[in-house]
Amino acid sequence: MSAPPTPSSRPVVTEREARRVAEAAREQDWRKPSFAKELFLGRFRLDLIHPHPLPADEDVQRGEEFLAKLRDFCETKIDPAVIERDARIPDEVIDGLKELGALGMKIDTRYGGLGLTQVYYNKALALAGSVSPAVGALLSAHQSIGVPQPLKQFGTREQKERFLPRCARTDISAFLLTEPDVGSDPARLATTAVPDGDDYVLDGVKLWTTNGVVADLLVVMARVPKSEGHPGGITAFVVEAAAEGVTVENRNAFMGLRGIENGVTRFHRVRVPAAHRIGPEGAGLKIALTTLNTGRLSLPAMCAGAGKWCLKIAREWSAAREQWGKPVALHEAVGSKIAFIAATTFALEAVLDLSSQMADEDRNDIRIEAALAKLYGSEMAWLMADHLVQIRGGRGFETAASLAARGERAVPAEQILRDLRINRIFEGSTEIMHLLIAREAVDAHLSVAGDLIDPDKSLAEKARAGANAGVFYAKWLPKLVTGAGQLPNAYGEFRHEVDLSGHLRYVERAARKLARSTFYAMSRWQGRMETKQGFLGRIVDIGAELFAMSAACVRAELLRSRGDHGREAYQLADAFCRQARIRVEELFTRLWTNTDDLDRTLVKGVLSGTYTWLEEGVLDPSGDGPWIADTGPSPVPREDVRRVIEKTQGAAEPDA
């Protein structure tokens, strides 16, 4: 066995190697259609999402029955003020969630789970998260990225039979990838898993382990050294949290999600049976990314739930609060914020339900849709919460406990702003999501012309790529000139008392314009395209708005056809689309009119110390210590702060 890694022995990875690792981990093929992929290529495939897919009747019945039980539990057993005050979810709450079956919402009934669809799993997360975002995070981290999801997709029959029943009823799981010096660049992963007979020996430190403080089972990503009989590479393992050598060294505290059980976990010569390895050696990152394709939908689920709550509070407060002789809602400055919250909440739920139902049907590849839902939901939910705080004024900045202490309704507006902030970082920051989605959006171009801009390719390979690109673009580019968006009667089935057909025609035209813009940028910058992160981010943001507009219109038509608030749904979809079109036009303008080059020059000056004089006149209240913690072996083992959930006295045992 080799010694545990030290800071000086961390993998030294070049930029090219980091890109190679990331590229190898992504899914290479598109075996199923993708609405969002087609959208970025300028092809508005409305037929892929309309008519809106629907769940089976038995799935609806099972889901609604569980939601009723969960609602009763949340209303009667969870006190969100206590969780916020104590920064901890009480043992009895976690125990009750286990007995309810909430840990096994997505686990098949054959393993003791509830077997809910993605649609109803997300509805449950939105409900639980609206009461306590920390509870939502606990359930989401356990099922969306913890042990159940990767085992469901990649586990052996023996692994499923061994671990899934535990995850369904008794055991909490966590996902451990991030390290103190490794975030979105996993090529530099330092945790090692050294083969030793029928075991692997783990050494390393993992940071920001959501659920890690209370987990019973862990999914751990570690680097297996290449050796005879071992291809090596980043590999996934199921690890018992109570195994010898596993230590939770710290329970982290954050600006929001104060009840989250997130910590630092150290592995010191931890023996893991080879039978606990998920998939082959070297498949860890691919497993993680594939798991996230649907796992990411848990965040927009809670964001949509937050939007609903923001709308409720904004409506009730702005009707009760009067200024200058009328409710504040009737003042345009406040009313515009309420209109944004209402329209955006409708769109977020539309994006979430459409993406979730497509995930359940498994007819489409939704890797881009899920990523767009996470990106758009996290950004828009934050804006809605910020608007709510502004609408509430000073009371929005005041804590719920303080409001209650002086006799007013305890509205946790400032808390939801703090709690939602992490969603722009969780499971891929906004900046990383821009790059991830952009890579998928230009995949078709790189498939036919990538060799042209690859410096490692020979002249012969570049010549073949040029020929292939010529054939592709000769067929593709002419189709971007005209389309259904220029036909006045197109999408007529969306023309009723409120006319949504014009918005869909706009989406079709904008999709073609988006594709033309992407092609022009690739032609202009070629190999430097990947460095134009500002441009790529705007391309993705335009695509997100167009996807949300499409989902909103399709959802409105579904509700109209079912006689379920159809008129009001059309009004909300119309308002959202009009707001979104303004944002899209601004983004299109900023593709070519921006300060990206100037900003890049300015940043170089900041880093070189050119402007340090600008920092004078203040004091830095930060404490001492390194920017990144030393992850080498501890000279003295630190106290294990792992929290074992104590079962409530008299509670019933979970079903076998």
Coordinates of C-alpha atoms in Angstrom, one line a residue, residues 355-571:
S355 CA -38.3 17.8 -17.4
S356 CA -39.4 15.4 -14.7
Q357 CA -42.1 13.8 -16.8
M358 CA -39.6 13.4 -19.7
A359 CA -37.2 11.7 -17.2
D360 CA -39.9 9.3 -16.1
E361 CA -40.9 8.4 -19.7
D362 CA -37.2 7.9 -20.6
R363 CA -37.9 8.6 -24.3
N364 CA -35.7 11.7 -24.4
D365 CA -32.2 12.5 -23.4
I366 CA -32.7 15.2 -20.8
R367 CA -29.1 15.9 -19.8
I368 CA -29.4 19.5 -21.1
E369 CA -33.0 20.0 -19.9
A370 CA -32.1 19.0 -16.4
A371 CA -29.0 21.2 -16.4
L372 CA -31.1 24.2 -17.7
A373 CA -33.7 23.6 -15.1
K374 CA -31.1 23.6 -12.3
L375 CA -29.4 26.8 -13.7
Y376 CA -32.6 28.7 -14.4
G377 CA -34.4 27.6 -11.3
S378 CA -31.6 28.5 -8.9
E379 CA -31.0 32.0 -10.5
M380 CA -34.7 32.9 -10.7
A381 CA -35.6 31.6 -7.3
W382 CA -32.9 33.8 -5.8
L383 CA -34.3 36.9 -7.7
M384 CA -37.8 36.1 -6.5
A385 CA -36.6 35.8 -2.9
D386 CA -34.7 39.1 -3.2
H387 CA -37.9 40.8 -4.6
L388 CA -39.9 39.4 -1.6
V389 CA -37.4 40.9 0.9
Q390 CA -37.7 44.2 -0.9
I391 CA -41.5 44.1 -1.0
R392 CA -41.4 43.4 2.8
G393 CA -39.1 46.3 3.4
G394 CA -37.5 46.5 6.8
R395 CA -39.6 43.5 7.9
G396 CA -38.0 41.5 5.1
F397 CA -34.5 42.1 6.6
E398 CA -35.8 41.2 10.1
T399 CA -35.6 37.6 11.3
A400 CA -38.8 35.7 11.9
A401 CA -37.9 35.3 15.6
S402 CA -37.5 39.0 16.0
L403 CA -40.9 39.7 14.3
A404 CA -42.6 37.2 16.6
A405 CA -41.0 38.7 19.7
R406 CA -42.6 42.0 19.0
G407 CA -46.0 40.6 18.1
E408 CA -46.0 40.3 14.3
R409 CA -46.3 37.4 12.0
A410 CA -43.0 35.4 11.9
V411 CA -42.3 35.5 8.2
P412 CA -38.8 34.1 7.4
A413 CA -38.2 36.2 4.3
E414 CA -34.5 36.9 5.1
Q415 CA -34.0 33.2 5.8
I416 CA -35.3 32.0 2.4
L417 CA -32.9 34.5 0.8
R418 CA -30.0 32.9 2.7
D419 CA -31.2 29.4 2.2
L420 CA -31.7 29.8 -1.6
R421 CA -28.3 31.3 -2.2
I422 CA -26.4 28.0 -2.1
N423 CA -28.5 26.6 -5.0
R424 CA -26.4 28.8 -7.3
I425 CA -23.4 26.8 -6.1
F426 CA -24.7 23.4 -5.2
E427 CA -24.2 20.6 -7.8
G428 CA -22.4 22.8 -10.3
S429 CA -22.2 26.6 -9.8
T430 CA -23.9 28.9 -12.3
E431 CA -20.5 29.5 -14.0
I432 CA -19.8 25.8 -14.3
M433 CA -23.3 25.0 -15.5
H434 CA -22.8 27.6 -18.2
L435 CA -19.7 25.8 -19.4
L436 CA -21.3 22.3 -19.1
I437 CA -24.4 23.2 -21.0
A438 CA -22.4 25.2 -23.6
R439 CA -20.2 22.1 -24.2
E440 CA -23.3 20.0 -24.9
A441 CA -24.9 22.8 -27.0
V442 CA -21.9 22.9 -29.4
D443 CA -21.4 19.1 -29.4
A444 CA -22.8 18.7 -33.0
H445 CA -20.3 21.3 -34.2
L446 CA -17.3 19.7 -32.4
S447 CA -18.3 16.3 -33.7
V448 CA -17.9 17.4 -37.3
A449 CA -15.4 20.2 -37.0
G450 CA -13.6 19.6 -33.7
D451 CA -10.4 18.3 -35.4
L452 CA -10.1 21.5 -37.3
I453 CA -9.3 23.4 -34.1
D454 CA -7.4 20.7 -32.3
P455 CA -3.7 21.5 -32.3
D456 CA -2.8 17.9 -31.9
K457 CA -4.4 16.7 -35.1
S458 CA -2.4 16.1 -38.2
L459 CA -3.0 17.9 -41.5
A460 CA -4.6 14.8 -43.0
E461 CA -7.0 14.6 -40.0
K462 CA -7.8 18.3 -40.3
A463 CA -8.5 17.9 -44.0
R464 CA -11.0 15.0 -43.4
A465 CA -12.6 17.2 -40.7
G466 CA -12.9 20.0 -43.1
A467 CA -14.6 17.8 -45.7
N468 CA -17.1 16.5 -43.1
A469 CA -17.8 20.0 -41.8
G470 CA -18.5 21.2 -45.3
V471 CA -21.1 18.5 -45.8
F472 CA -22.8 19.2 -42.4
Y473 CA -22.9 22.9 -42.8
A474 CA -24.1 22.8 -46.4
K475 CA -27.2 21.1 -45.2
W476 CA -27.6 22.8 -41.8
L477 CA -27.0 26.5 -42.5
P478 CA -29.7 27.0 -45.1
K479 CA -32.3 25.7 -42.6
L480 CA -31.5 28.6 -40.3
V481 CA -32.8 31.2 -42.8
T482 CA -36.5 30.5 -42.6
G483 CA -38.9 28.5 -40.5
A484 CA -42.4 28.2 -39.0
G485 CA -41.8 31.3 -36.8
Q486 CA -42.3 33.4 -39.9
L487 CA -45.7 31.9 -40.7
P488 CA -48.6 34.0 -39.1
N489 CA -50.8 31.0 -38.5
A490 CA -48.1 28.7 -37.1
Y491 CA -48.9 27.1 -33.7
G492 CA -52.5 28.0 -34.0
E493 CA -53.6 25.5 -31.3
F494 CA -52.1 27.9 -28.8
R495 CA -54.4 30.7 -29.9
H496 CA -57.4 31.2 -27.6
E497 CA -58.7 34.0 -25.5
V498 CA -55.1 34.8 -24.8
D499 CA -52.8 34.1 -27.7
L500 CA -49.6 32.2 -27.0
S501 CA -48.9 31.3 -30.6
G502 CA -46.9 34.4 -31.2
H503 CA -44.5 33.5 -28.3
L504 CA -43.9 30.1 -29.8
R505 CA -43.2 31.7 -33.2
Y506 CA -40.7 34.0 -31.4
V507 CA -39.0 31.0 -29.8
E508 CA -38.6 29.3 -33.2
R509 CA -37.1 32.4 -34.8
A510 CA -34.9 33.1 -31.7
A511 CA -33.6 29.5 -31.8
R512 CA -32.5 29.9 -35.4
K513 CA -30.8 33.2 -34.5
L514 CA -29.1 31.5 -31.5
A515 CA -27.7 28.8 -33.8
R516 CA -26.5 31.4 -36.3
S517 CA -24.8 33.3 -33.5
T518 CA -23.1 30.2 -32.2
F519 CA -21.8 29.3 -35.7
Y520 CA -20.5 32.8 -36.3
A521 CA -18.7 32.8 -33.0
M522 CA -17.1 29.4 -33.8
S523 CA -16.0 30.7 -37.2
R524 CA -14.6 33.9 -35.6
W525 CA -12.8 32.5 -32.6
Q526 CA -12.3 28.8 -33.5
G527 CA -10.0 27.2 -30.9
R528 CA -10.3 30.2 -28.6
M529 CA -14.1 29.7 -28.4
E530 CA -13.8 27.9 -25.1
T531 CA -12.1 30.9 -23.5
K532 CA -15.1 33.1 -24.4
Q533 CA -17.0 32.2 -21.2
G534 CA -19.0 35.5 -21.2
F535 CA -20.3 34.8 -24.7
L536 CA -21.0 31.1 -23.9
G537 CA -22.8 32.0 -20.7
R538 CA -25.2 34.4 -22.7
I539 CA -25.8 31.7 -25.3
V540 CA -26.8 29.3 -22.6
D541 CA -29.0 31.9 -20.8
I542 CA -30.8 32.6 -24.1
G543 CA -31.4 28.9 -24.5
A544 CA -32.7 28.7 -20.9
E545 CA -35.2 31.5 -21.5
L546 CA -36.4 29.8 -24.7
F547 CA -36.8 26.5 -23.0
A548 CA -38.8 28.1 -20.1
M549 CA -41.0 29.9 -22.6
S550 CA -41.7 26.7 -24.5
A551 CA -42.5 24.8 -21.2
A552 CA -44.7 27.6 -20.0
C553 CA -46.8 27.6 -23.2
V554 CA -47.1 23.8 -23.3
R555 CA -48.1 23.7 -19.6
A556 CA -50.7 26.4 -20.1
E557 CA -52.2 24.4 -23.0
L558 CA -52.3 21.2 -20.9
L559 CA -54.2 23.0 -18.1
R560 CA -56.6 24.6 -20.6
S561 CA -57.3 21.2 -22.3
R562 CA -58.0 19.7 -18.9
G563 CA -60.2 22.5 -17.7
D564 CA -57.8 23.2 -14.8
H565 CA -57.3 27.0 -14.5
G566 CA -56.6 27.1 -18.2
R567 CA -57.6 30.8 -18.7
E568 CA -55.4 31.9 -15.8
A569 CA -52.6 29.6 -16.9
Y570 CA -52.6 31.3 -20.3
Q571 CA -52.4 34.7 -18.6

